[in-house]
Coordinates of C-alpha atoms and ligand atoms in Angstrom, one line a residue:
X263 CA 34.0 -19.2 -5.4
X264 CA 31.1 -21.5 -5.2
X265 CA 27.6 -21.5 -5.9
X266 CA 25.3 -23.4 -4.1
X267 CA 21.6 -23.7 -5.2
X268 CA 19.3 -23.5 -2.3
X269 CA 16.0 -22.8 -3.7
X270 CA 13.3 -24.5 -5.8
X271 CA 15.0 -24.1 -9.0
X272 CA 16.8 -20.9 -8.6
X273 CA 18.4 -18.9 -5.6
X274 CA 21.8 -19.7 -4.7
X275 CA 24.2 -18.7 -1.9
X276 CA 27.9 -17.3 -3.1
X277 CA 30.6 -19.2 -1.1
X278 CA 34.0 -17.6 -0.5
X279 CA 33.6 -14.7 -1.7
X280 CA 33.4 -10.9 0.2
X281 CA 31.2 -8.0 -1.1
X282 CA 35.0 -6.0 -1.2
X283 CA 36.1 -8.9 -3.6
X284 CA 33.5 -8.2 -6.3
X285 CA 33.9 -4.8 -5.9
X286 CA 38.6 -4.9 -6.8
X287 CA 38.4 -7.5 -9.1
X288 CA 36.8 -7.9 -12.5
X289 CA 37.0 -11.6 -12.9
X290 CA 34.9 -12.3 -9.5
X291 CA 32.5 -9.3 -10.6
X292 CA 31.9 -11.3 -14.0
X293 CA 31.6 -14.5 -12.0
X294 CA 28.6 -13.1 -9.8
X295 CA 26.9 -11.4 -12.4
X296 CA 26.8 -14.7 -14.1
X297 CA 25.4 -16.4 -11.3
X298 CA 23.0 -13.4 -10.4
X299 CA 21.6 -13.6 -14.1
X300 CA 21.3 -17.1 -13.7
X301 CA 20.4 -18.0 -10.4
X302 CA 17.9 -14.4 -9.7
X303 CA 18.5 -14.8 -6.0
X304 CA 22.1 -14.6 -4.4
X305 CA 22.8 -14.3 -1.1
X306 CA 26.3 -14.1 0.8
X307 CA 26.5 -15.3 4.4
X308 CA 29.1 -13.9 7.0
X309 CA 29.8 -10.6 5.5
X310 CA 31.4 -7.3 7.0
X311 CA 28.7 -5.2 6.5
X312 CA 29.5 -1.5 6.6
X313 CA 27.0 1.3 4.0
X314 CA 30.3 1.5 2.1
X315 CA 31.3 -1.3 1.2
X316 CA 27.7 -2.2 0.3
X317 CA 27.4 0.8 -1.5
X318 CA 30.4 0.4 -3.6
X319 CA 29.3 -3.2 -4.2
X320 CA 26.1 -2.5 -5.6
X321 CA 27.1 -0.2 -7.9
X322 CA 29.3 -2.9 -9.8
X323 CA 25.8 -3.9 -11.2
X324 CA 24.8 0.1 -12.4
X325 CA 23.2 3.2 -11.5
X326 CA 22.1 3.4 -7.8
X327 CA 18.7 4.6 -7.0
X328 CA 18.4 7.5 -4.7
X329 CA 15.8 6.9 -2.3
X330 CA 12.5 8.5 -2.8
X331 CA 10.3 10.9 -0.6
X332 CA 8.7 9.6 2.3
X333 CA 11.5 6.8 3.1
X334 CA 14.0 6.8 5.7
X335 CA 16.9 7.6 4.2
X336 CA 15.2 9.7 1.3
X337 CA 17.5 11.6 -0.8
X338 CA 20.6 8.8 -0.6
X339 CA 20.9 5.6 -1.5
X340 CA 20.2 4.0 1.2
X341 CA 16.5 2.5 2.3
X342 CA 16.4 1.7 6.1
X343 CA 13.2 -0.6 6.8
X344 CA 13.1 -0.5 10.7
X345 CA 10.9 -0.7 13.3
X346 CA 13.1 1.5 15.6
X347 CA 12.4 4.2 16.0
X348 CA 13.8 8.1 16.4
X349 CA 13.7 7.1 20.0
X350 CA 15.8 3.9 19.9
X351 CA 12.3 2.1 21.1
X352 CA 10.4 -0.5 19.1
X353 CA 7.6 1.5 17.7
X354 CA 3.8 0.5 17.8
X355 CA 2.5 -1.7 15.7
X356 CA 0.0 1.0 13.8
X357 CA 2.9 3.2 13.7
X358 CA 4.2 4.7 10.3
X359 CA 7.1 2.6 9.9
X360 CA 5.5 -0.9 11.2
X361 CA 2.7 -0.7 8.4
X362 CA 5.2 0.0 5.7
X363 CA 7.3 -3.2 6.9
X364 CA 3.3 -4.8 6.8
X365 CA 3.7 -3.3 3.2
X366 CA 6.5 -5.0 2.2
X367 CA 4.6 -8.2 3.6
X368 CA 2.7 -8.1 -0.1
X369 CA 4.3 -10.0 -2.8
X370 CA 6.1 -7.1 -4.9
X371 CA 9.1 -6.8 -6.9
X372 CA 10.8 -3.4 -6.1
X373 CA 10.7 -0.1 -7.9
X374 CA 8.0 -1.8 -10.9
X375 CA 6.1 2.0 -9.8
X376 CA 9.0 4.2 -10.7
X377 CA 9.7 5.4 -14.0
X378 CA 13.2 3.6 -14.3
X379 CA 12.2 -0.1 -13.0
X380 CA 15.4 -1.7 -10.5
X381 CA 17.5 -4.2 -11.7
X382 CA 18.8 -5.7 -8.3
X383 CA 18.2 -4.6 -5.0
X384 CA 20.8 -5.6 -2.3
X385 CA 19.5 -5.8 1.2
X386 CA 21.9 -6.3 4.3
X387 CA 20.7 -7.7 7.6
X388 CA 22.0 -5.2 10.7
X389 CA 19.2 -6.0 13.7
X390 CA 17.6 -9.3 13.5
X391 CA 14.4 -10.3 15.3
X392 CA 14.6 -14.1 17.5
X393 CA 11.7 -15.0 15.2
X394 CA 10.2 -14.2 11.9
X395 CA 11.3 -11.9 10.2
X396 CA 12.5 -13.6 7.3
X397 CA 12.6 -12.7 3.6
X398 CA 10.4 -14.8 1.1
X399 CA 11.2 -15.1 -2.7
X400 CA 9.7 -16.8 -5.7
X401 CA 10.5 -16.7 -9.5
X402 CA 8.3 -15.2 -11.9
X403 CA 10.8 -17.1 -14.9
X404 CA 10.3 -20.3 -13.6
X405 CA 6.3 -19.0 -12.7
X406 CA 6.1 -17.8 -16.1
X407 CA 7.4 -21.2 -17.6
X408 CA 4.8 -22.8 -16.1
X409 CA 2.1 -21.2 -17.7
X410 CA 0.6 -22.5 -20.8
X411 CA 1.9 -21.2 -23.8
X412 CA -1.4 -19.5 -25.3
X413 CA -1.1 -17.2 -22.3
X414 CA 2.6 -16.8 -22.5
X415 CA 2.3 -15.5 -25.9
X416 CA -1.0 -13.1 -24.8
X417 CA 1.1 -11.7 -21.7
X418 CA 4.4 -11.2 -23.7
X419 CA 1.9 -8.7 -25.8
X420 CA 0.5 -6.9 -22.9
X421 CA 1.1 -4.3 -20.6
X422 CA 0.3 -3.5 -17.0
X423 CA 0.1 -0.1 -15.0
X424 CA 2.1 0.0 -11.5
X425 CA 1.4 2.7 -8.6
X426 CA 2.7 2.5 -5.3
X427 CA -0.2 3.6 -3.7
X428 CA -2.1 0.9 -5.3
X429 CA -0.3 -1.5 -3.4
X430 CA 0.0 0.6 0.1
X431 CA -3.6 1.4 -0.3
X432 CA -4.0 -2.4 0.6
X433 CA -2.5 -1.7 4.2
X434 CA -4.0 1.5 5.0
X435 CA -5.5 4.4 3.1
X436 CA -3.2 7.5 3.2
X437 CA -0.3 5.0 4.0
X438 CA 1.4 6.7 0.6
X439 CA 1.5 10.7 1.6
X440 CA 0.0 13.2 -0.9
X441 CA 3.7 13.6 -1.8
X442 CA 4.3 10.2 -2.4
X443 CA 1.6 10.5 -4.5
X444 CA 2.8 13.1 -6.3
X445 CA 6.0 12.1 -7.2
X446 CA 5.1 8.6 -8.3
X447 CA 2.6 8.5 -10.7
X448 CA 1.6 5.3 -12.3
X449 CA 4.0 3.7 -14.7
X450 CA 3.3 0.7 -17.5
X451 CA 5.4 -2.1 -17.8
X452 CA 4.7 -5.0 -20.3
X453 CA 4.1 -8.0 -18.6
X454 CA 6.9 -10.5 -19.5
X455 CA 10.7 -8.8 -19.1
X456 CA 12.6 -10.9 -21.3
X457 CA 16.2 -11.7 -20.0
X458 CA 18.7 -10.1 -22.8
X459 CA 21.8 -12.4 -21.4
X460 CA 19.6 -15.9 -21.2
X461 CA 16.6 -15.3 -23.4
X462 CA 14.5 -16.6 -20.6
X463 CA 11.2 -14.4 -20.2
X464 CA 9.8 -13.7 -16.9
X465 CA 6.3 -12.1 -15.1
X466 CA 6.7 -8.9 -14.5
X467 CA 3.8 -8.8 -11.5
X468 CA 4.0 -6.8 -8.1
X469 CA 1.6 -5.7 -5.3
X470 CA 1.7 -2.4 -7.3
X471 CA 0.2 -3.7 -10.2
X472 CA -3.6 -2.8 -10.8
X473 CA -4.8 -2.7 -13.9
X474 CA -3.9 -4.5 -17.5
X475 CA -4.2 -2.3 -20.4
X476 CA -7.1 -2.9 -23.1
X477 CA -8.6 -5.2 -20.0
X478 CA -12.0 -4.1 -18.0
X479 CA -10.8 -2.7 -14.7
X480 CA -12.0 -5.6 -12.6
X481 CA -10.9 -8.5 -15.4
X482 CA -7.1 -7.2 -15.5
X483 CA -6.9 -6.6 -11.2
X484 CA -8.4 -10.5 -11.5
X485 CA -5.5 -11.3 -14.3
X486 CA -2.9 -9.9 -11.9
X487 CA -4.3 -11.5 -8.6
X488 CA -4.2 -15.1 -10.8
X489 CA -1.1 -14.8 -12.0
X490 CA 0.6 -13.6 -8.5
X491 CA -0.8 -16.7 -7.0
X492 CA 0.6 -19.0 -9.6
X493 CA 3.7 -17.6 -9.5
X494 CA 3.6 -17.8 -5.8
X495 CA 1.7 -21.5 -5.7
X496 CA 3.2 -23.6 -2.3
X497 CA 6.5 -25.4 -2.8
X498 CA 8.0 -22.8 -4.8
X499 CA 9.4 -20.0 -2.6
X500 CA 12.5 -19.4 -1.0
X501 CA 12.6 -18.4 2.2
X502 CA 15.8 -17.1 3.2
X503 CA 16.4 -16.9 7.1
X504 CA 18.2 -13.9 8.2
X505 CA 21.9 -14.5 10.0
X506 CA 24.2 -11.8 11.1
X507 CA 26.6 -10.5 8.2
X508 CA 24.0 -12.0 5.6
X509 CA 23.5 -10.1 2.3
X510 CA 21.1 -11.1 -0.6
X511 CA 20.6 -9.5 -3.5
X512 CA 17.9 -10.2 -6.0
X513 CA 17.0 -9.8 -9.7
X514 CA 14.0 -7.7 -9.5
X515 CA 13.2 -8.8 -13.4
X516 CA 12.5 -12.1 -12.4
X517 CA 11.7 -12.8 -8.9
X518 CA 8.9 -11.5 -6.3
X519 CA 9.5 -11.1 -2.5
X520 CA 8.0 -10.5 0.8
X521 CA 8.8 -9.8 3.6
X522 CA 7.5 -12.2 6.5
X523 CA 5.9 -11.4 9.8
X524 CA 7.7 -10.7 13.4
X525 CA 6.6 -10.1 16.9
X526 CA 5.9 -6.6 17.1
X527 CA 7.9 -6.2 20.4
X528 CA 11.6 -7.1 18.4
X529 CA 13.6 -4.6 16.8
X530 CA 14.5 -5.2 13.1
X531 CA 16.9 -3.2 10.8
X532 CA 17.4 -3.7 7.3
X533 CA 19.5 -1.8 4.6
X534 CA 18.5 -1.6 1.4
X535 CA 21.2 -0.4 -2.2
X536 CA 18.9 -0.6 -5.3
X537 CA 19.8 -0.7 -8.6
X538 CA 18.3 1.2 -11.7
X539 CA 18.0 -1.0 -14.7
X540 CA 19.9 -0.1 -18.1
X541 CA 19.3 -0.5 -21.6
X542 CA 21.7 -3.6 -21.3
X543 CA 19.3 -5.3 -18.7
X544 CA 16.4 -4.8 -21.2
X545 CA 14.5 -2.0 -19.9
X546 CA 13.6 -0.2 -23.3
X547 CA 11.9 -3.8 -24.4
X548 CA 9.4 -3.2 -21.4
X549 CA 8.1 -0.3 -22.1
X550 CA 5.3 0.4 -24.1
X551 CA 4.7 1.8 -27.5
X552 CA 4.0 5.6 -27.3
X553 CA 0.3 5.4 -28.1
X554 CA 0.0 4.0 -25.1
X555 CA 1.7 5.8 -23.2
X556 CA 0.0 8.9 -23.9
X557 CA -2.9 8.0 -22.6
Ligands
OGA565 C1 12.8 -4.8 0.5 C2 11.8 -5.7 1.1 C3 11.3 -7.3 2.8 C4 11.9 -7.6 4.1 O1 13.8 -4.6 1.1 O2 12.6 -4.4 -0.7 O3 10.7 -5.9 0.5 O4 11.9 -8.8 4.5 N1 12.1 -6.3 2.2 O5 12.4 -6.7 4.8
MN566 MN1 10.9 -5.0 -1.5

């Protein structure tokens, strides 16, 4: 196996290895998870995709989320981000499933609005666009490192409130259904998730984030919007360029993503595993003491 840094200080590409080879052997698993803890962003080119064998890979890492209301695939563990659609045609751009690809356009990390944050999410490549279309990442360690270290030691102390429709409220109102709506309300997360394996904190920041707790309304939304754009200052993304049989997967504790803009006339399929994070990746440390969370 090799592992090939290709990004700004983290991301990496796994060499000789297959998703079924991390799945039958314990050694190779260890290896990965190594590199995943380390590196934040893996991806693996030339892959046999099938939604088994991604399936059975991502559960190596834990628990798989099943897929909320309102997504294609809801109910399993599978997300499908398409713009095809029941028809086999390329739907309109203000169609449903276009504006939650424009959605995923917004720097995020996944699943910071559900009540068990994701570890990893593992996304497979199955219709690619000619153009575009590519997947963007950045890393809130190194963006958190960055910062100076009066800050660091106020944000390790603070907490922020998620909400998926904050973020898809940005794209269009009513874009999350009354459903949505219901099943997801707002979640707190403190704002630094602190790596149990390396030690190394990271921002814990998405599109879904709206407010900072103790802060004025508008002060924390201007906190969150000023960190997201240091952590996602030029020079220090990763853009990874989708090939056939690609897979990347991506510590959602310590990296943001978006996805990047295609012509709205080419077809694009993406799968999508998640993982739930455990008490072993540090999830009990992120959330908040209970006087807070009665609120
Ligand atoms: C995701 C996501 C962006 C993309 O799968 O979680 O944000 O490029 N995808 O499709
Ligand atoms: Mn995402």
């Amino acid at each position: 196996m090799q592992i090939v840094p290709v990004g700004p200080g983290f991301a990496a590409e796994v060499r000789g290895v297959t998703l079924a080879d991390v799945v039958t052997s314990d050694a190779v698993y260890a290896e990965v998870r190594a590199a995943f803890e380390e590196h934040s962003v893996l991806a693996f080119r030339g892959q046999e995709v099938t939604d088994e064998g991604q399936l059975a890979f991502s559960r190596r890492f834990g628990p798989p989320e099943v897929t909320k209301v309102g997504s294609l695939g809801t109910g399993s563990h599978f997300i499908t981000l398409t713009t095809i659609g029941p028809d086999g045609k390329v739907v309109p751009p203000d169609h449903r499933y276009a504006m939650r690809n424009k959605a995923n356009q917004l720097w995020h990390t996944d699943s910071s609005f559900k009540a068990v944050p994701a570890l990893t999410s593992i996304l497979s490549a199955r219709i690619i666009p000619d153009n575009g279309g590519e997947t963007e990442f950045v890393s809130t360690r190194l963006a958190f490192e960055r910062l100076a270290p009066a800050l660091q030691h106020k944000l390790e102390k603070s907490f922020a409130w998620h909400d998926y429709n904050h973020s898809r409220s940005k794209i269009a109102a009513g874009l999350a259904t009354p459903e949505e709506r219901a099943a997801l309300p707002a979640q707190c997360w403190r704002m630094v998730w602190r790596n149990p394996v390396n030690g190394r904190g990271a921002l814990y920041l998405a599109s879904h984030a709206y407010a900072v707790e103790g802060m004025e309304a508008e002060a924390g939304l201007d906190l969150i919007e000023e960190l997201t754009e240091a952590a996602t200052a030029p020079g220090t993304s990763y853009m990874h360029r989708w090939r056939q049989g690609d897979v990347v997967m991506w510590d959602n504790r310590a990296t943001m993503h978006r996805g990047r803009p295609w012509p709205a006339h080419e077809a694009r399929l993406m799968v999508r595993t998640t993982i739930s994070g455990t008490a072993a990746d540090g999830i009990e440390t992120m959330r908040p003491p209970p006087r807070q969370a009665a609120e």
